[in-house]
PDB file of C-alpha atoms in Angstrom:
ATOM      1  CA  UNK A   1       2.115 -51.178  68.614  1.00 97.00           C
ATOM      2  CA  UNK A   2       5.206 -49.830  70.392  1.00 98.00           C
ATOM      3  CA  UNK A   3       3.508 -47.999  73.283  1.00 98.00           C
ATOM      4  CA  UNK A   4       0.062 -48.487  74.775  1.00 97.00           C
ATOM      5  CA  UNK A   5      -1.539 -46.147  77.313  1.00 96.00           C
ATOM      6  CA  UNK A   6      -5.044 -46.125  78.741  1.00 95.00           C
ATOM      7  CA  UNK A   7      -6.042 -43.503  76.177  1.00 94.00           C
ATOM      8  CA  UNK A   8      -4.331 -44.667  72.990  1.00 95.00           C
ATOM      9  CA  UNK A   9      -1.429 -46.309  71.197  1.00 97.00           C
ATOM     10  CA  UNK A  10       1.757 -45.319  69.367  1.00 97.00           C
ATOM     11  CA  UNK A  11       3.032 -47.512  66.546  1.00 97.00           C
ATOM     12  CA  UNK A  12       6.698 -48.167  65.851  1.00 97.00           C
ATOM     13  CA  UNK A  13       6.426 -46.023  62.716  1.00 95.00           C
ATOM     14  CA  UNK A  14       5.007 -43.120  64.750  1.00 95.00           C
ATOM     15  CA  UNK A  15       7.660 -43.566  67.448  1.00 96.00           C
ATOM     16  CA  UNK A  16      10.379 -43.470  64.807  1.00 94.00           C
ATOM     17  CA  UNK A  17       8.955 -40.348  63.170  1.00 91.00           C
ATOM     18  CA  UNK A  18       8.412 -38.411  66.403  1.00 91.00           C
ATOM     19  CA  UNK A  19      11.816 -39.282  67.880  1.00 92.00           C
ATOM     20  CA  UNK A  20      13.519 -38.366  64.594  1.00 90.00           C
ATOM     21  CA  UNK A  21      11.941 -34.906  64.698  1.00 88.00           C
ATOM     22  CA  UNK A  22      13.258 -34.370  68.217  1.00 89.00           C
ATOM     23  CA  UNK A  23      16.715 -35.602  67.194  1.00 88.00           C
ATOM     24  CA  UNK A  24      16.779 -33.340  64.127  1.00 86.00           C
ATOM     25  CA  UNK A  25      15.660 -30.345  66.178  1.00 85.00           C
ATOM     26  CA  UNK A  26      18.222 -30.856  68.947  1.00 86.00           C
ATOM     27  CA  UNK A  27      21.057 -31.536  66.538  1.00 84.00           C
ATOM     28  CA  UNK A  28      20.305 -28.336  64.656  1.00 81.00           C
ATOM     29  CA  UNK A  29      19.975 -26.247  67.808  1.00 79.00           C
ATOM     30  CA  UNK A  30      22.991 -27.646  69.706  1.00 74.00           C
ATOM     31  CA  UNK A  31      25.520 -27.953  66.898  1.00 71.00           C
ATOM     32  CA  UNK A  32      27.663 -25.106  68.279  1.00 69.00           C
ATOM     33  CA  UNK A  33      27.381 -26.037  71.985  1.00 64.00           C
ATOM     34  CA  UNK A  34      27.146 -29.846  72.070  1.00 62.00           C
ATOM     35  CA  UNK A  35      30.726 -30.249  73.343  1.00 64.00           C
ATOM     36  CA  UNK A  36      30.105 -27.805  76.212  1.00 65.00           C
ATOM     37  CA  UNK A  37      26.510 -28.652  77.091  1.00 65.00           C
ATOM     38  CA  UNK A  38      25.935 -32.305  76.124  1.00 72.00           C
ATOM     39  CA  UNK A  39      23.079 -32.941  78.583  1.00 86.00           C
ATOM     40  CA  UNK A  40      19.386 -32.539  77.805  1.00 91.00           C
ATOM     41  CA  UNK A  41      17.089 -32.490  80.841  1.00 92.00           C
ATOM     42  CA  UNK A  42      13.693 -34.146  80.283  1.00 94.00           C
ATOM     43  CA  UNK A  43      10.891 -33.088  82.642  1.00 93.00           C
ATOM     44  CA  UNK A  44       7.900 -35.211  81.630  1.00 94.00           C
ATOM     45  CA  UNK A  45       5.497 -37.745  83.137  1.00 92.00           C
ATOM     46  CA  UNK A  46       5.480 -41.407  82.150  1.00 92.00           C
ATOM     47  CA  UNK A  47       4.108 -40.979  78.637  1.00 94.00           C
ATOM     48  CA  UNK A  48       4.811 -41.569  74.928  1.00 95.00           C
ATOM     49  CA  UNK A  49       6.285 -38.037  74.760  1.00 94.00           C
ATOM     50  CA  UNK A  50       8.841 -38.984  77.418  1.00 96.00           C
ATOM     51  CA  UNK A  51       9.871 -42.091  75.491  1.00 96.00           C
ATOM     52  CA  UNK A  52      10.056 -40.216  72.189  1.00 95.00           C
ATOM     53  CA  UNK A  53      12.218 -37.547  73.825  1.00 94.00           C
ATOM     54  CA  UNK A  54      14.660 -40.045  75.330  1.00 96.00           C
ATOM     55  CA  UNK A  55      15.115 -41.836  72.029  1.00 95.00           C
ATOM     56  CA  UNK A  56      15.460 -38.526  70.181  1.00 92.00           C
ATOM     57  CA  UNK A  57      18.221 -37.350  72.526  1.00 92.00           C
ATOM     58  CA  UNK A  58      20.104 -40.633  72.082  1.00 92.00           C
ATOM     59  CA  UNK A  59      19.762 -40.468  68.306  1.00 89.00           C
ATOM     60  CA  UNK A  60      21.546 -37.119  68.114  1.00 86.00           C
ATOM     61  CA  UNK A  61      24.375 -38.248  70.399  1.00 86.00           C
ATOM     62  CA  UNK A  62      23.534 -36.226  73.494  1.00 89.00           C
ATOM     63  CA  UNK A  63      22.998 -37.329  77.124  1.00 90.00           C
ATOM     64  CA  UNK A  64      19.511 -37.363  78.630  1.00 93.00           C
ATOM     65  CA  UNK A  65      18.786 -36.437  82.257  1.00 93.00           C
ATOM     66  CA  UNK A  66      15.225 -37.474  83.235  1.00 92.00           C
ATOM     67  CA  UNK A  67      13.621 -35.603  86.149  1.00 91.00           C
ATOM     68  CA  UNK A  68      10.265 -36.390  87.717  1.00 90.00           C
ATOM     69  CA  UNK A  69       7.859 -33.411  87.399  1.00 90.00           C
ATOM     70  CA  UNK A  70       6.190 -34.588  90.618  1.00 88.00           C
ATOM     71  CA  UNK A  71       9.314 -33.678  92.580  1.00 86.00           C
ATOM     72  CA  UNK A  72       9.117 -30.679  94.945  1.00 85.00           C
ATOM     73  CA  UNK A  73      10.334 -27.459  93.342  1.00 85.00           C
ATOM     74  CA  UNK A  74      13.361 -27.275  95.631  1.00 85.00           C
ATOM     75  CA  UNK A  75      14.627 -30.708  94.540  1.00 85.00           C
ATOM     76  CA  UNK A  76      14.139 -29.835  90.873  1.00 84.00           C
ATOM     77  CA  UNK A  77      16.097 -26.643  91.489  1.00 83.00           C
ATOM     78  CA  UNK A  78      18.979 -28.558  93.072  1.00 81.00           C
ATOM     79  CA  UNK A  79      19.092 -31.145  90.287  1.00 82.00           C
ATOM     80  CA  UNK A  80      18.978 -28.517  87.553  1.00 79.00           C
ATOM     81  CA  UNK A  81      21.935 -26.804  89.221  1.00 77.00           C
ATOM     82  CA  UNK A  82      23.897 -30.066  89.220  1.00 75.00           C
ATOM     83  CA  UNK A  83      23.156 -30.920  85.570  1.00 72.00           C
ATOM     84  CA  UNK A  84      25.453 -29.544  82.859  1.00 71.00           C
ATOM     85  CA  UNK A  85      22.773 -28.631  80.358  1.00 77.00           C
ATOM     86  CA  UNK A  86      21.292 -25.856  78.251  1.00 80.00           C
ATOM     87  CA  UNK A  87      18.228 -27.592  76.827  1.00 86.00           C
ATOM     88  CA  UNK A  88      15.156 -28.859  78.655  1.00 88.00           C
ATOM     89  CA  UNK A  89      12.288 -30.860  77.158  1.00 92.00           C
ATOM     90  CA  UNK A  90       8.950 -30.540  78.940  1.00 90.00           C
ATOM     91  CA  UNK A  91       5.226 -29.880  78.469  1.00 89.00           C
ATOM     92  CA  UNK A  92       3.184 -26.700  78.798  1.00 87.00           C
ATOM     93  CA  UNK A  93       1.694 -27.909  82.096  1.00 89.00           C
ATOM     94  CA  UNK A  94       5.046 -28.621  83.705  1.00 90.00           C
ATOM     95  CA  UNK A  95       6.581 -25.435  82.310  1.00 87.00           C
ATOM     96  CA  UNK A  96       3.822 -23.456  83.989  1.00 88.00           C
ATOM     97  CA  UNK A  97       4.356 -25.338  87.251  1.00 89.00           C
ATOM     98  CA  UNK A  98       8.089 -24.517  87.341  1.00 87.00           C
ATOM     99  CA  UNK A  99       7.929 -21.287  85.338  1.00 84.00           C
ATOM    100  CA  UNK A 100       9.660 -18.939  87.855  1.00 84.00           C
ATOM    101  CA  UNK A 101      12.467 -21.446  88.303  1.00 83.00           C
ATOM    102  CA  UNK A 102      12.941 -22.057  84.577  1.00 81.00           C
ATOM    103  CA  UNK A 103      12.737 -18.446  83.496  1.00 79.00           C
ATOM    104  CA  UNK A 104      15.387 -17.506  86.071  1.00 79.00           C
ATOM    105  CA  UNK A 105      17.852 -19.523  83.973  1.00 75.00           C
ATOM    106  CA  UNK A 106      18.684 -16.913  81.338  1.00 71.00           C
ATOM    107  CA  UNK A 107      20.627 -19.215  78.996  1.00 75.00           C
ATOM    108  CA  UNK A 108      18.156 -22.088  79.237  1.00 79.00           C
ATOM    109  CA  UNK A 109      16.346 -23.156  76.077  1.00 84.00           C
ATOM    110  CA  UNK A 110      13.101 -25.100  76.395  1.00 84.00           C
ATOM    111  CA  UNK A 111      11.477 -27.488  73.945  1.00 86.00           C
ATOM    112  CA  UNK A 112       7.743 -27.850  74.582  1.00 85.00           C
ATOM    113  CA  UNK A 113       6.476 -31.119  73.156  1.00 84.00           C
ATOM    114  CA  UNK A 114       2.815 -30.091  73.148  1.00 80.00           C
ATOM    115  CA  UNK A 115       2.768 -26.316  72.641  1.00 67.00           C
ATOM    116  CA  UNK A 116       2.672 -25.550  68.935  1.00 64.00           C
ATOM    117  CA  UNK A 117       2.150 -21.803  68.459  1.00 60.00           C
ATOM    118  CA  UNK A 118       1.637 -21.443  72.227  1.00 61.00           C
ATOM    119  CA  UNK A 119       5.414 -21.634  72.651  1.00 61.00           C
ATOM    120  CA  UNK A 120       5.634 -17.920  71.892  1.00 61.00           C
ATOM    121  CA  UNK A 121       3.871 -17.251  75.212  1.00 65.00           C
ATOM    122  CA  UNK A 122       6.795 -18.623  77.213  1.00 68.00           C
ATOM    123  CA  UNK A 123      10.291 -17.208  77.606  1.00 63.00           C
ATOM    124  CA  UNK A 124      13.165 -19.322  76.238  1.00 63.00           C
ATOM    125  CA  UNK A 125      10.656 -21.806  74.742  1.00 63.00           C
ATOM    126  CA  UNK A 126      10.274 -23.306  71.302  1.00 60.00           C
ATOM    127  CA  UNK A 127       8.251 -26.173  69.891  1.00 60.00           C
ATOM    128  CA  UNK A 128       8.494 -28.791  67.175  1.00 61.00           C
ATOM    129  CA  UNK A 129       6.176 -28.187  64.257  1.00 59.00           C
ATOM    130  CA  UNK A 130       5.674 -31.463  62.340  1.00 49.00           C
ATOM    131  CA  UNK A 131       5.383 -29.611  59.059  1.00 53.00           C
ATOM    132  CA  UNK A 132       8.751 -27.908  59.552  1.00 61.00           C
ATOM    133  CA  UNK A 133      10.939 -30.864  60.504  1.00 64.00           C
ATOM    134  CA  UNK A 134      11.525 -34.105  58.595  1.00 68.00           C
ATOM    135  CA  UNK A 135      10.300 -37.349  60.089  1.00 70.00           C
ATOM    136  CA  UNK A 136      13.349 -39.145  58.759  1.00 78.00           C
ATOM    137  CA  UNK A 137      16.642 -38.829  60.604  1.00 74.00           C
ATOM    138  CA  UNK A 138      18.671 -36.157  58.809  1.00 71.00           C
ATOM    139  CA  UNK A 139      21.743 -36.388  61.053  1.00 70.00           C
ATOM    140  CA  UNK A 140      24.296 -39.123  61.423  1.00 68.00           C
ATOM    141  CA  UNK A 141      23.561 -40.952  64.665  1.00 63.00           C
ATOM    142  CA  UNK A 142      26.441 -40.539  67.072  1.00 62.00           C
ATOM    143  CA  UNK A 143      26.825 -43.287  69.653  1.00 64.00           C
ATOM    144  CA  UNK A 144      28.438 -41.374  72.468  1.00 65.00           C
ATOM    145  CA  UNK A 145      30.123 -43.458  75.156  1.00 79.00           C
ATOM    146  CA  UNK A 146      27.839 -41.722  77.668  1.00 87.00           C
ATOM    147  CA  UNK A 147      24.067 -42.054  77.377  1.00 91.00           C
ATOM    148  CA  UNK A 148      22.279 -40.795  80.498  1.00 92.00           C
ATOM    149  CA  UNK A 149      22.588 -39.331  83.991  1.00 90.00           C
ATOM    150  CA  UNK A 150      20.535 -40.405  87.000  1.00 90.00           C
ATOM    151  CA  UNK A 151      20.759 -38.723  90.390  1.00 86.00           C
ATOM    152  CA  UNK A 152      21.093 -40.355  93.791  1.00 82.00           C
ATOM    153  CA  UNK A 153      18.542 -39.525  96.484  1.00 76.00           C
ATOM    154  CA  UNK A 154      20.864 -37.032  98.156  1.00 70.00           C
ATOM    155  CA  UNK A 155      20.191 -38.481 101.612  1.00 70.00           C
ATOM    156  CA  UNK A 156      23.832 -37.890 102.573  1.00 69.00           C
ATOM    157  CA  UNK A 157      23.975 -34.372 101.145  1.00 71.00           C
ATOM    158  CA  UNK A 158      23.684 -33.004  97.608  1.00 77.00           C
ATOM    159  CA  UNK A 159      22.372 -35.552  95.033  1.00 81.00           C
ATOM    160  CA  UNK A 160      25.146 -37.014  92.891  1.00 83.00           C
ATOM    161  CA  UNK A 161      24.794 -37.578  89.182  1.00 84.00           C
ATOM    162  CA  UNK A 162      25.644 -41.106  87.999  1.00 87.00           C
ATOM    163  CA  UNK A 163      26.703 -41.317  84.369  1.00 88.00           C
ATOM    164  CA  UNK A 164      25.541 -44.375  82.414  1.00 90.00           C
ATOM    165  CA  UNK A 165      27.075 -45.693  79.209  1.00 90.00           C
ATOM    166  CA  UNK A 166      25.503 -47.101  76.075  1.00 89.00           C
ATOM    167  CA  UNK A 167      27.505 -50.302  76.423  1.00 89.00           C
ATOM    168  CA  UNK A 168      26.282 -51.068  79.947  1.00 89.00           C
ATOM    169  CA  UNK A 169      22.642 -50.419  79.072  1.00 91.00           C
ATOM    170  CA  UNK A 170      22.797 -52.534  75.913  1.00 92.00           C
ATOM    171  CA  UNK A 171      24.494 -55.373  77.800  1.00 93.00           C
ATOM    172  CA  UNK A 172      21.725 -55.515  80.414  1.00 93.00           C
ATOM    173  CA  UNK A 173      18.853 -55.181  77.924  1.00 95.00           C
ATOM    174  CA  UNK A 174      20.211 -57.918  75.674  1.00 96.00           C
ATOM    175  CA  UNK A 175      20.785 -60.185  78.690  1.00 96.00           C
ATOM    176  CA  UNK A 176      17.192 -59.811  79.924  1.00 96.00           C
ATOM    177  CA  UNK A 177      15.681 -60.325  76.483  1.00 97.00           C
ATOM    178  CA  UNK A 178      17.651 -63.542  76.047  1.00 97.00           C
ATOM    179  CA  UNK A 179      17.184 -64.801  79.629  1.00 96.00           C
ATOM    180  CA  UNK A 180      13.394 -64.213  79.709  1.00 96.00           C
ATOM    181  CA  UNK A 181      12.907 -64.970  75.993  1.00 96.00           C
ATOM    182  CA  UNK A 182      11.175 -61.666  75.358  1.00 97.00           C
ATOM    183  CA  UNK A 183       9.811 -61.373  71.823  1.00 96.00           C
ATOM    184  CA  UNK A 184       7.372 -59.392  69.690  1.00 97.00           C
ATOM    185  CA  UNK A 185       4.380 -60.887  71.512  1.00 96.00           C
ATOM    186  CA  UNK A 186       5.392 -59.505  74.918  1.00 97.00           C
ATOM    187  CA  UNK A 187       3.453 -56.730  76.616  1.00 97.00           C
ATOM    188  CA  UNK A 188       5.729 -55.219  79.279  1.00 97.00           C
ATOM    189  CA  UNK A 189       4.393 -52.985  82.050  1.00 96.00           C
ATOM    190  CA  UNK A 190       5.973 -49.566  82.631  1.00 95.00           C
ATOM    191  CA  UNK A 191       5.522 -48.932  86.359  1.00 93.00           C
ATOM    192  CA  UNK A 192       8.752 -47.204  87.400  1.00 90.00           C
ATOM    193  CA  UNK A 193       9.064 -43.423  87.627  1.00 88.00           C
ATOM    194  CA  UNK A 194      11.377 -41.769  85.058  1.00 89.00           C
ATOM    195  CA  UNK A 195      13.812 -40.524  87.719  1.00 87.00           C
ATOM    196  CA  UNK A 196      14.945 -44.079  88.629  1.00 87.00           C
ATOM    197  CA  UNK A 197      17.204 -46.015  86.273  1.00 87.00           C
ATOM    198  CA  UNK A 198      15.077 -49.237  86.343  1.00 88.00           C
ATOM    199  CA  UNK A 199      12.746 -47.154  84.162  1.00 92.00           C
ATOM    200  CA  UNK A 200      15.165 -47.861  81.295  1.00 94.00           C
ATOM    201  CA  UNK A 201      14.578 -51.591  81.705  1.00 93.00           C
ATOM    202  CA  UNK A 202      10.798 -51.061  81.448  1.00 93.00           C
ATOM    203  CA  UNK A 203      11.334 -48.998  78.330  1.00 95.00           C
ATOM    204  CA  UNK A 204      14.022 -50.692  76.259  1.00 96.00           C
ATOM    205  CA  UNK A 205      13.374 -54.380  76.936  1.00 97.00           C
ATOM    206  CA  UNK A 206      10.039 -54.366  75.046  1.00 97.00           C
ATOM    207  CA  UNK A 207      11.119 -51.888  72.372  1.00 97.00           C
ATOM    208  CA  UNK A 208      14.394 -53.634  71.507  1.00 97.00           C
ATOM    209  CA  UNK A 209      12.552 -56.969  71.325  1.00 97.00           C
ATOM    210  CA  UNK A 210       9.730 -55.552  69.185  1.00 97.00           C
ATOM    211  CA  UNK A 211       7.110 -55.914  71.918  1.00 97.00           C
ATOM    212  CA  UNK A 212       4.829 -53.313  73.484  1.00 98.00           C
ATOM    213  CA  UNK A 213       5.559 -50.963  76.388  1.00 98.00           C
ATOM    214  CA  UNK A 214       2.317 -50.590  78.373  1.00 97.00           C
ATOM    215  CA  UNK A 215       1.835 -47.514  80.588  1.00 97.00           C
ATOM    216  CA  UNK A 216      -0.980 -47.436  83.167  1.00 96.00           C
ATOM    217  CA  UNK A 217      -2.332 -44.133  84.440  1.00 94.00           C
ATOM    218  CA  UNK A 218      -1.128 -42.787  87.780  1.00 92.00           C
ATOM    219  CA  UNK A 219      -4.532 -43.565  89.301  1.00 94.00           C
ATOM    220  CA  UNK A 220      -4.299 -47.185  88.166  1.00 94.00           C
ATOM    221  CA  UNK A 221      -0.719 -47.493  89.389  1.00 91.00           C
ATOM    222  CA  UNK A 222      -1.716 -46.341  92.880  1.00 90.00           C
ATOM    223  CA  UNK A 223      -4.576 -48.845  93.195  1.00 91.00           C
ATOM    224  CA  UNK A 224      -3.530 -52.539  93.418  1.00 90.00           C
ATOM    225  CA  UNK A 225      -6.985 -53.792  92.417  1.00 93.00           C
ATOM    226  CA  UNK A 226      -7.141 -51.545  89.353  1.00 94.00           C
ATOM    227  CA  UNK A 227      -3.523 -52.362  88.494  1.00 93.00           C
ATOM    228  CA  UNK A 228      -4.217 -56.097  88.556  1.00 93.00           C
ATOM    229  CA  UNK A 229      -7.307 -55.600  86.389  1.00 94.00           C
ATOM    230  CA  UNK A 230      -5.283 -53.439  84.003  1.00 96.00           C
ATOM    231  CA  UNK A 231      -2.576 -56.112  83.787  1.00 94.00           C
ATOM    232  CA  UNK A 232      -5.131 -58.754  82.863  1.00 94.00           C
ATOM    233  CA  UNK A 233      -6.911 -56.536  80.343  1.00 95.00           C
ATOM    234  CA  UNK A 234      -3.618 -55.704  78.617  1.00 96.00           C
ATOM    235  CA  UNK A 235      -2.347 -59.278  78.734  1.00 96.00           C
ATOM    236  CA  UNK A 236       0.863 -58.193  80.475  1.00 96.00           C
ATOM    237  CA  UNK A 237       3.658 -60.714  79.949  1.00 95.00           C
ATOM    238  CA  UNK A 238       6.391 -59.173  82.109  1.00 95.00           C
ATOM    239  CA  UNK A 239       6.304 -56.923  85.170  1.00 93.00           C
ATOM    240  CA  UNK A 240       9.315 -55.247  86.757  1.00 90.00           C
ATOM    241  CA  UNK A 241       8.413 -54.190  90.277  1.00 88.00           C
ATOM    242  CA  UNK A 242       9.718 -53.648  93.787  1.00 86.00           C
ATOM    243  CA  UNK A 243       8.771 -56.274  96.426  1.00 89.00           C
ATOM    244  CA  UNK A 244       6.332 -53.958  98.228  1.00 88.00           C
ATOM    245  CA  UNK A 245       4.182 -53.440  95.117  1.00 84.00           C
ATOM    246  CA  UNK A 246       4.371 -57.122  94.244  1.00 86.00           C
ATOM    247  CA  UNK A 247       3.143 -57.959  97.749  1.00 88.00           C
ATOM    248  CA  UNK A 248       0.227 -55.537  97.329  1.00 85.00           C
ATOM    249  CA  UNK A 249      -0.689 -57.163  94.010  1.00 84.00           C
ATOM    250  CA  UNK A 250      -0.638 -60.621  95.579  1.00 86.00           C
ATOM    251  CA  UNK A 251      -3.238 -59.546  98.151  1.00 86.00           C
ATOM    252  CA  UNK A 252      -5.820 -59.039  95.391  1.00 79.00           C
ATOM    253  CA  UNK A 253      -5.176 -62.213  93.434  1.00 69.00           C
TER     254      UNK A 253
END
């Protein structure tokens, strides 16, 4: 199992197949504009679809820009303005939430990960049909020197985009796996929101080591008692967390 949520699991084979479809789709659709618009904004909750999208973007050599769909509309608007992108990956629910904002961007193209034929009901939107795209990677993976963009809080003005490289991410992930001896038996909690770069540590440490990335629901995450119970039930081996959450967990031990 590569990913475990409170409602189901995703195997490594399924993760490979789903991310390959996203990579094949994006490579086909961006072949003429990838040098001008290399960024792909991802507007999804903590979920298997988010992870599949991130890996798919990396596989086709583009740069992913994760945004939290729980952000206020004005912040999403500002961040979209700052990003150099033409493609956005999201869900039907989040598209509907930000529909006026998204449809105001005339050149924007949207990939809905859960729409199917419903995609025709939304402007600029398309969807991935499993029967139409191969589950094996049909493009040569391009390891771009740039991998992702995360934005600062913007407390001193307009949020600034910080560009991360493949090499830096790989260096950190390999260090943590070796230092903490992470292996295929590890269950690693995924507690960080997608708009903060520590999210990448939650994601890639277990997957690179062959372990399992475990994602609690939002309701569980917000309740220290439930989160501790969830951690025990899922036999969590490694938790990345800020001190304030760790302190809250210690009060229920």
